[in-house]
Amino acid sequence: MQELFIAIRESCAAGVWSRGVELARAGGVQGEQATDEQIQCRVTSRTEPVSRSVTLDLEGTDWFCDCPGRDDVCVHVAAAAIAVRQARKAGTSLPVSTVRAATVGYRFARADAGLLLERVLVQGEEESPLRSTLSAITSGRLKGPQVSASAADLEVDMALGTRREGWFPREVLGPIFDKLDDAADVRLDGAPIRLSRERAGVRARVEDQGRGLRLSIVQDPAIEELFANGVARCGETLRIVPEPPLTGREINELRGGIHFGPERIHELVSELLPSLRRRIPVDVTTRRLPEVVRMAPRLLVETAQEGDSLSVLASIVYGDPVRARVAGERLVAVAPRGRSDDPALDRSIASEPLPLRDPDAEARLVHRLQRSLGLDPGKRAIFRGEEAVDFAEGLRSFDAEVDGPGAAAFSLAPPLEVALDLGGGGFGISFHVEGDAGRGADAGAVIQAWSRGDRFVPLLGGGLSPLPADWMERFGQNVADLLAARDERGELPACALPDLARLCEGLDQPPPPGFARLRPLLEDFDGLPEPALPADLAATLRAYQHQGVAWLSFLRGAGLGALLADDMGLGKTLQAACLLERREEGGAGSLVVAPTSVLHNWKRELERFRPSLRVAVYHGSHRRLDPDVDVVLTTYAILRLDADALAAVRWRIAILDEAQAIKNPDSQLAAAAFRLAADFRVCLSGTPVENRLEELWSLFHFLNRGLLGGRKDFQERYAKPIGEARAGAAERLRGRIKPFVLRRLKREVAPELPPRTELVLHCTLSPDERKIYDAVRAAAQTEVVERLSAGGNVLAALEALLRLRQAACHPGLVPGQHADGSSKVSLLLEQLGEAVEEGHKALVFSQWTSLLDRVEPHLEAAGIPFLRLDGSTADRGAVVSAFQADDGPPVMLLSLKAGGTGLNLTAADHVFLLDPWWNPAAEDQAADRAHRIGQDRPVFVHRLVAEDTVEERILLLQERKRMLAEAAMGDGGGGASITRAELLELLA
């Protein structure tokens, strides 16, 4: 002590030493602890608000004071050295202070809400609550006892701010625990306790669990008591419990524990544990955690042949053999080859060393892989044709391990040669490598490769060969048609003979046997033999009808189906009736399937034009097939219901009238039609293509099965290219079906028909009508369009479109609205009044009978006589006869569905279409009730359209649908259904 005292005295300034003497004499030094190495004292001055802690190092002759002074020896160190020396002389180890200053104590109390904190001033055995800030007391602003506050006490005072006592969150208590040392006077419910800077909380634990390991989080085992404000009692200390430095998802998963089987040990070791160790303590209680070792990553390229494609998957792997594979941001362990799932092997799998990742080396490998091969690790790449050959060649010179036989399969062989077998009218084709007849390619694969524009095709024995490009360019389409037409036995149907003849002609080969008699079908039907007309035919055929009967008779003799697609009103029924014959003894008659609305019209036509035929209508609840009749008439509904009974008969002729009824090949009706057995099949339709080219495929699947191949093949080779307007696609389809389709337009074959004039009459909605229409449109936009755009059901959109169309015609059609008239009805009455006054008759069509109901009162009020024909009309013939009579009413109201087909209403020369429909074919059929053979006056077709409504967009849609039919048939037809895209366009 003497040596330390001398060192302090020599280092101390004279003035500082003098103040130290005075402070020591005033009894301001209190000894706190003494050992052989150190003495600790607290020095209190009446002139300073804070007592200071001084440490005297006896061994190192050094000293320390927590005051902010810059002197080597401060007044506090000087006073402590003097007081300790005097105490030693007096025979005591530590000095005793005579200054009666209060100290600051911290009192914690348990409560339901957690720990409550109160600060007190301690003088001897007495304590009093500290009701103000320490700075206010020690500065003298408030009267009270002298307070010996430490620097830590003042820092806590500032941390508490304006709050003096009570409940404090962990965010406030944490800094307090960090500032107060073990010398602080702290009690919990009256018992001494220490505050620790160490935190308590959760720990991660890795332990054995069954065949694998379990990772979980557990509470720190040192915690004996946990308080709600984030404080824990750990034995004789209080510690702050911070929020775990984990995400909510991690906490949820780890609380329940995560099991890691042997195949996932790598994930635990290389990813989760390093991340957790950076945030919380981790206890490992298992000995099965594998070692992590440093390995160099390398590239592995796996190849496989998938049909005509080369499949490539490049990976970054560790180990040889592979121990782990990089998958995205993770490292995935790979069990050694030959490893089984034997539980006894779990220990060895888990204990095998795992690689320590080298991100820089991995990045270099990724760069080399992308630069040299254009691949990304972990992403499978597919190469075809020339690309596959080029890639396989580049892979051979690339420094990487290649696994799998895929690349070897894409070696390049010599070009292909073509061998044809046209003997006996059959069709056989093969492709073999030049100079090696035993090595070749599948004909279907050749066609597919050529269709995609590939230069190479995979060989059956492996490898690739260049396509015979020039030969395929000339004959590829023809060969594809013939391959698609072959049946399951590989034989060509008779309807494919014209296609085979074209191929023979292109190859300078003789035509196939039996083709000579079909040659007129490829030469615009010139040279067709004169047909033998029925002896009982009670009609004089026009020239084009005579030609139609000759064409039908020719195809019947050849055993080929026929599509008679004459324009509406040209007498398709009469031409087909000329083919019907008396039933032979022991044989069956013919079958005619027609819409219900024209069923009895067929019966009347046959009775009129073919009176000797025995005709029976197969319809109604008591229907029965009569085997003794010549002709059975039935409907499409009955065909669907009685498919088995009708398919059990081998009919002489099967005629489908309005054959577009089977346009959906997936329908039950189409399936029933396909099952019909007949020596000769005929389809009658003025609109064989309405909305999709697949409808044409359905008709030909009934007529000449195999001609257009399968549906998928037809879609890929015809429907899709025509829809994309690819050059030559529509011409190829027309050329193939031309021999079996006869279509004449009225303007071409019936020049004596008066002209038909199409007119659009625009009307402007009244302000009230516009208000209703705009409200309906706004609702459709809000409720329907967004959902439809996102892939929602189209039914709601169709309902919205219906409401828009109705609002454009008459407000009273909109639910909840009432109106006596509408702008469109007013325009109709004005036009009808003029027409009737000038001696004309008119047909008024609407899709909705409810709109016709609203027209009737206005006709009655205007004194215009009228008739009505809709689905509820009992005697259609009587209504038609009354209208056709010279003294009949001048106006007929018709529903579009009931009056669109099977009626001859040539007494009318004006047709009014009240509500435009997106199917122009339906409108054309309605207009042709008046514009048909027998009409001798010009016909005017009026479409009433409300301006600035959905009706104007419907007219544009009609034009596009006419163009689709034009592509396939060479003239307009129109579309009956509507696509999602078209719905969105109309509702926009």
PDB file of N, CA and C in Angstrom, residues 72-111:
ATOM      1  N   ASP A  72      -4.382  12.652 -14.286  1.00  0.00           N
ATOM      2  CA  ASP A  72      -3.890  11.311 -13.993  1.00  0.00           C
ATOM      3  C   ASP A  72      -4.383  10.847 -12.631  1.00  0.00           C
ATOM      4  N   VAL A  73      -4.376  11.757 -11.687  1.00  0.00           N
ATOM      5  CA  VAL A  73      -4.918  11.469 -10.361  1.00  0.00           C
ATOM      6  C   VAL A  73      -5.988  12.502 -10.074  1.00  0.00           C
ATOM      7  N   CYS A  74      -7.230  12.060  -9.918  1.00  0.00           N
ATOM      8  CA  CYS A  74      -8.332  12.985  -9.623  1.00  0.00           C
ATOM      9  C   CYS A  74      -8.481  13.117  -8.130  1.00  0.00           C
ATOM     10  N   VAL A  75      -9.304  14.039  -7.700  1.00  0.00           N
ATOM     11  CA  VAL A  75      -9.520  14.295  -6.273  1.00  0.00           C
ATOM     12  C   VAL A  75     -10.086  13.067  -5.587  1.00  0.00           C
ATOM     13  N   HIS A  76     -10.866  12.241  -6.308  1.00  0.00           N
ATOM     14  CA  HIS A  76     -11.489  11.062  -5.709  1.00  0.00           C
ATOM     15  C   HIS A  76     -10.438   9.995  -5.415  1.00  0.00           C
ATOM     16  N   VAL A  77      -9.471   9.808  -6.326  1.00  0.00           N
ATOM     17  CA  VAL A  77      -8.403   8.842  -6.107  1.00  0.00           C
ATOM     18  C   VAL A  77      -7.510   9.299  -4.968  1.00  0.00           C
ATOM     19  N   ALA A  78      -7.209  10.603  -4.947  1.00  0.00           N
ATOM     20  CA  ALA A  78      -6.373  11.143  -3.871  1.00  0.00           C
ATOM     21  C   ALA A  78      -7.031  10.936  -2.517  1.00  0.00           C
ATOM     22  N   ALA A  79      -8.323  11.266  -2.420  1.00  0.00           N
ATOM     23  CA  ALA A  79      -9.034  11.105  -1.144  1.00  0.00           C
ATOM     24  C   ALA A  79      -9.089   9.645  -0.740  1.00  0.00           C
ATOM     25  N   ALA A  80      -9.309   8.743  -1.670  1.00  0.00           N
ATOM     26  CA  ALA A  80      -9.381   7.322  -1.354  1.00  0.00           C
ATOM     27  C   ALA A  80      -8.025   6.814  -0.847  1.00  0.00           C
ATOM     28  N   ALA A  81      -6.923   7.221  -1.487  1.00  0.00           N
ATOM     29  CA  ALA A  81      -5.597   6.762  -1.075  1.00  0.00           C
ATOM     30  C   ALA A  81      -5.278   7.267   0.328  1.00  0.00           C
ATOM     31  N   ILE A  82      -5.623   8.534   0.589  1.00  0.00           N
ATOM     32  CA  ILE A  82      -5.349   9.120   1.916  1.00  0.00           C
ATOM     33  C   ILE A  82      -6.171   8.410   2.977  1.00  0.00           C
ATOM     34  N   ALA A  83      -7.469   8.203   2.716  1.00  0.00           N
ATOM     35  CA  ALA A  83      -8.351   7.587   3.707  1.00  0.00           C
ATOM     36  C   ALA A  83      -7.961   6.160   4.004  1.00  0.00           C
ATOM     37  N   VAL A  84      -7.582   5.387   2.954  1.00  0.00           N
ATOM     38  CA  VAL A  84      -7.175   3.991   3.164  1.00  0.00           C
ATOM     39  C   VAL A  84      -5.892   3.945   3.994  1.00  0.00           C
ATOM     40  N   ARG A  85      -4.941   4.856   3.716  1.00  0.00           N
ATOM     41  CA  ARG A  85      -3.661   4.874   4.473  1.00  0.00           C
ATOM     42  C   ARG A  85      -3.920   5.194   5.936  1.00  0.00           C
ATOM     43  N   GLN A  86      -4.826   6.141   6.173  1.00  0.00           N
ATOM     44  CA  GLN A  86      -5.150   6.497   7.566  1.00  0.00           C
ATOM     45  C   GLN A  86      -5.847   5.336   8.270  1.00  0.00           C
ATOM     46  N   ALA A  87      -6.741   4.640   7.559  1.00  0.00           N
ATOM     47  CA  ALA A  87      -7.435   3.499   8.170  1.00  0.00           C
ATOM     48  C   ALA A  87      -6.456   2.399   8.513  1.00  0.00           C
ATOM     49  N   ARG A  88      -5.455   2.146   7.670  1.00  0.00           N
ATOM     50  CA  ARG A  88      -4.491   1.111   7.930  1.00  0.00           C
ATOM     51  C   ARG A  88      -3.650   1.471   9.169  1.00  0.00           C
ATOM     52  N   LYS A  89      -3.321   2.764   9.272  1.00  0.00           N
ATOM     53  CA  LYS A  89      -2.566   3.205  10.445  1.00  0.00           C
ATOM     54  C   LYS A  89      -3.387   3.020  11.714  1.00  0.00           C
ATOM     55  N   ALA A  90      -4.715   3.215  11.565  1.00  0.00           N
ATOM     56  CA  ALA A  90      -5.597   3.081  12.734  1.00  0.00           C
ATOM     57  C   ALA A  90      -5.929   1.633  13.027  1.00  0.00           C
ATOM     58  N   GLY A  91      -5.442   0.716  12.203  1.00  0.00           N
ATOM     59  CA  GLY A  91      -5.651  -0.697  12.440  1.00  0.00           C
ATOM     60  C   GLY A  91      -6.889  -1.284  11.790  1.00  0.00           C
ATOM     61  N   THR A  92      -7.538  -0.559  10.902  1.00  0.00           N
ATOM     62  CA  THR A  92      -8.694  -1.109  10.176  1.00  0.00           C
ATOM     63  C   THR A  92      -8.327  -1.262   8.701  1.00  0.00           C
ATOM     64  N   SER A  93      -9.021  -2.164   8.029  1.00  0.00           N
ATOM     65  CA  SER A  93      -8.674  -2.437   6.616  1.00  0.00           C
ATOM     66  C   SER A  93      -9.299  -1.432   5.660  1.00  0.00           C
ATOM     67  N   LEU A  94     -10.461  -0.872   6.021  1.00  0.00           N
ATOM     68  CA  LEU A  94     -11.175   0.039   5.115  1.00  0.00           C
ATOM     69  C   LEU A  94     -11.640   1.266   5.886  1.00  0.00           C
ATOM     70  N   PRO A  95     -11.663   2.409   5.195  1.00  0.00           N
ATOM     71  CA  PRO A  95     -12.185   3.612   5.852  1.00  0.00           C
ATOM     72  C   PRO A  95     -13.708   3.561   5.921  1.00  0.00           C
ATOM     73  N   VAL A  96     -14.215   4.321   6.886  1.00  0.00           N
ATOM     74  CA  VAL A  96     -15.664   4.404   7.056  1.00  0.00           C
ATOM     75  C   VAL A  96     -16.083   5.857   6.859  1.00  0.00           C
ATOM     76  N   SER A  97     -17.124   6.064   6.000  1.00  0.00           N
ATOM     77  CA  SER A  97     -17.569   7.422   5.687  1.00  0.00           C
ATOM     78  C   SER A  97     -18.417   7.956   6.827  1.00  0.00           C
ATOM     79  N   THR A  98     -18.242   9.208   7.111  1.00  0.00           N
ATOM     80  CA  THR A  98     -19.084   9.872   8.109  1.00  0.00           C
ATOM     81  C   THR A  98     -20.153  10.728   7.453  1.00  0.00           C
ATOM     82  N   VAL A  99     -20.162  10.748   6.086  1.00  0.00           N
ATOM     83  CA  VAL A  99     -21.171  11.519   5.350  1.00  0.00           C
ATOM     84  C   VAL A  99     -22.445  10.681   5.285  1.00  0.00           C
ATOM     85  N   ARG A 100     -23.564  11.197   5.773  1.00  0.00           N
ATOM     86  CA  ARG A 100     -24.825  10.453   5.833  1.00  0.00           C
ATOM     87  C   ARG A 100     -25.638  10.717   4.573  1.00  0.00           C
ATOM     88  N   ALA A 101     -25.139  10.254   3.398  1.00  0.00           N
ATOM     89  CA  ALA A 101     -25.854  10.443   2.116  1.00  0.00           C
ATOM     90  C   ALA A 101     -26.711   9.213   1.827  1.00  0.00           C
ATOM     91  N   ALA A 102     -27.868   9.467   1.262  1.00  0.00           N
ATOM     92  CA  ALA A 102     -28.759   8.359   0.880  1.00  0.00           C
ATOM     93  C   ALA A 102     -28.279   7.730  -0.428  1.00  0.00           C
ATOM     94  N   THR A 103     -28.479   6.435  -0.557  1.00  0.00           N
ATOM     95  CA  THR A 103     -28.185   5.734  -1.807  1.00  0.00           C
ATOM     96  C   THR A 103     -29.489   5.332  -2.491  1.00  0.00           C
ATOM     97  N   VAL A 104     -29.382   4.957  -3.768  1.00  0.00           N
ATOM     98  CA  VAL A 104     -30.558   4.601  -4.557  1.00  0.00           C
ATOM     99  C   VAL A 104     -30.729   3.087  -4.556  1.00  0.00           C
ATOM    100  N   GLY A 105     -31.930   2.628  -4.217  1.00  0.00           N
ATOM    101  CA  GLY A 105     -32.243   1.211  -4.264  1.00  0.00           C
ATOM    102  C   GLY A 105     -33.332   0.913  -5.293  1.00  0.00           C
ATOM    103  N   TYR A 106     -33.362  -0.317  -5.778  1.00  0.00           N
ATOM    104  CA  TYR A 106     -34.312  -0.721  -6.810  1.00  0.00           C
ATOM    105  C   TYR A 106     -35.128  -1.890  -6.273  1.00  0.00           C
ATOM    106  N   ARG A 107     -36.439  -1.704  -6.234  1.00  0.00           N
ATOM    107  CA  ARG A 107     -37.317  -2.684  -5.627  1.00  0.00           C
ATOM    108  C   ARG A 107     -38.300  -3.236  -6.667  1.00  0.00           C
ATOM    109  N   PHE A 108     -38.184  -4.531  -6.922  1.00  0.00           N
ATOM    110  CA  PHE A 108     -39.100  -5.208  -7.842  1.00  0.00           C
ATOM    111  C   PHE A 108     -40.142  -5.970  -7.039  1.00  0.00           C
ATOM    112  N   ALA A 109     -41.351  -6.007  -7.561  1.00  0.00           N
ATOM    113  CA  ALA A 109     -42.434  -6.738  -6.901  1.00  0.00           C
ATOM    114  C   ALA A 109     -43.208  -7.542  -7.933  1.00  0.00           C
ATOM    115  N   ARG A 110     -43.593  -8.773  -7.585  1.00  0.00           N
ATOM    116  CA  ARG A 110     -44.376  -9.618  -8.474  1.00  0.00           C
ATOM    117  C   ARG A 110     -45.809  -9.104  -8.568  1.00  0.00           C
ATOM    118  N   ALA A 111     -46.374  -9.166  -9.765  1.00  0.00           N
ATOM    119  CA  ALA A 111     -47.780  -8.791  -9.982  1.00  0.00           C
ATOM    120  C   ALA A 111     -48.290  -9.617 -11.164  1.00  0.00           C
TER     121      ALA A 111
END
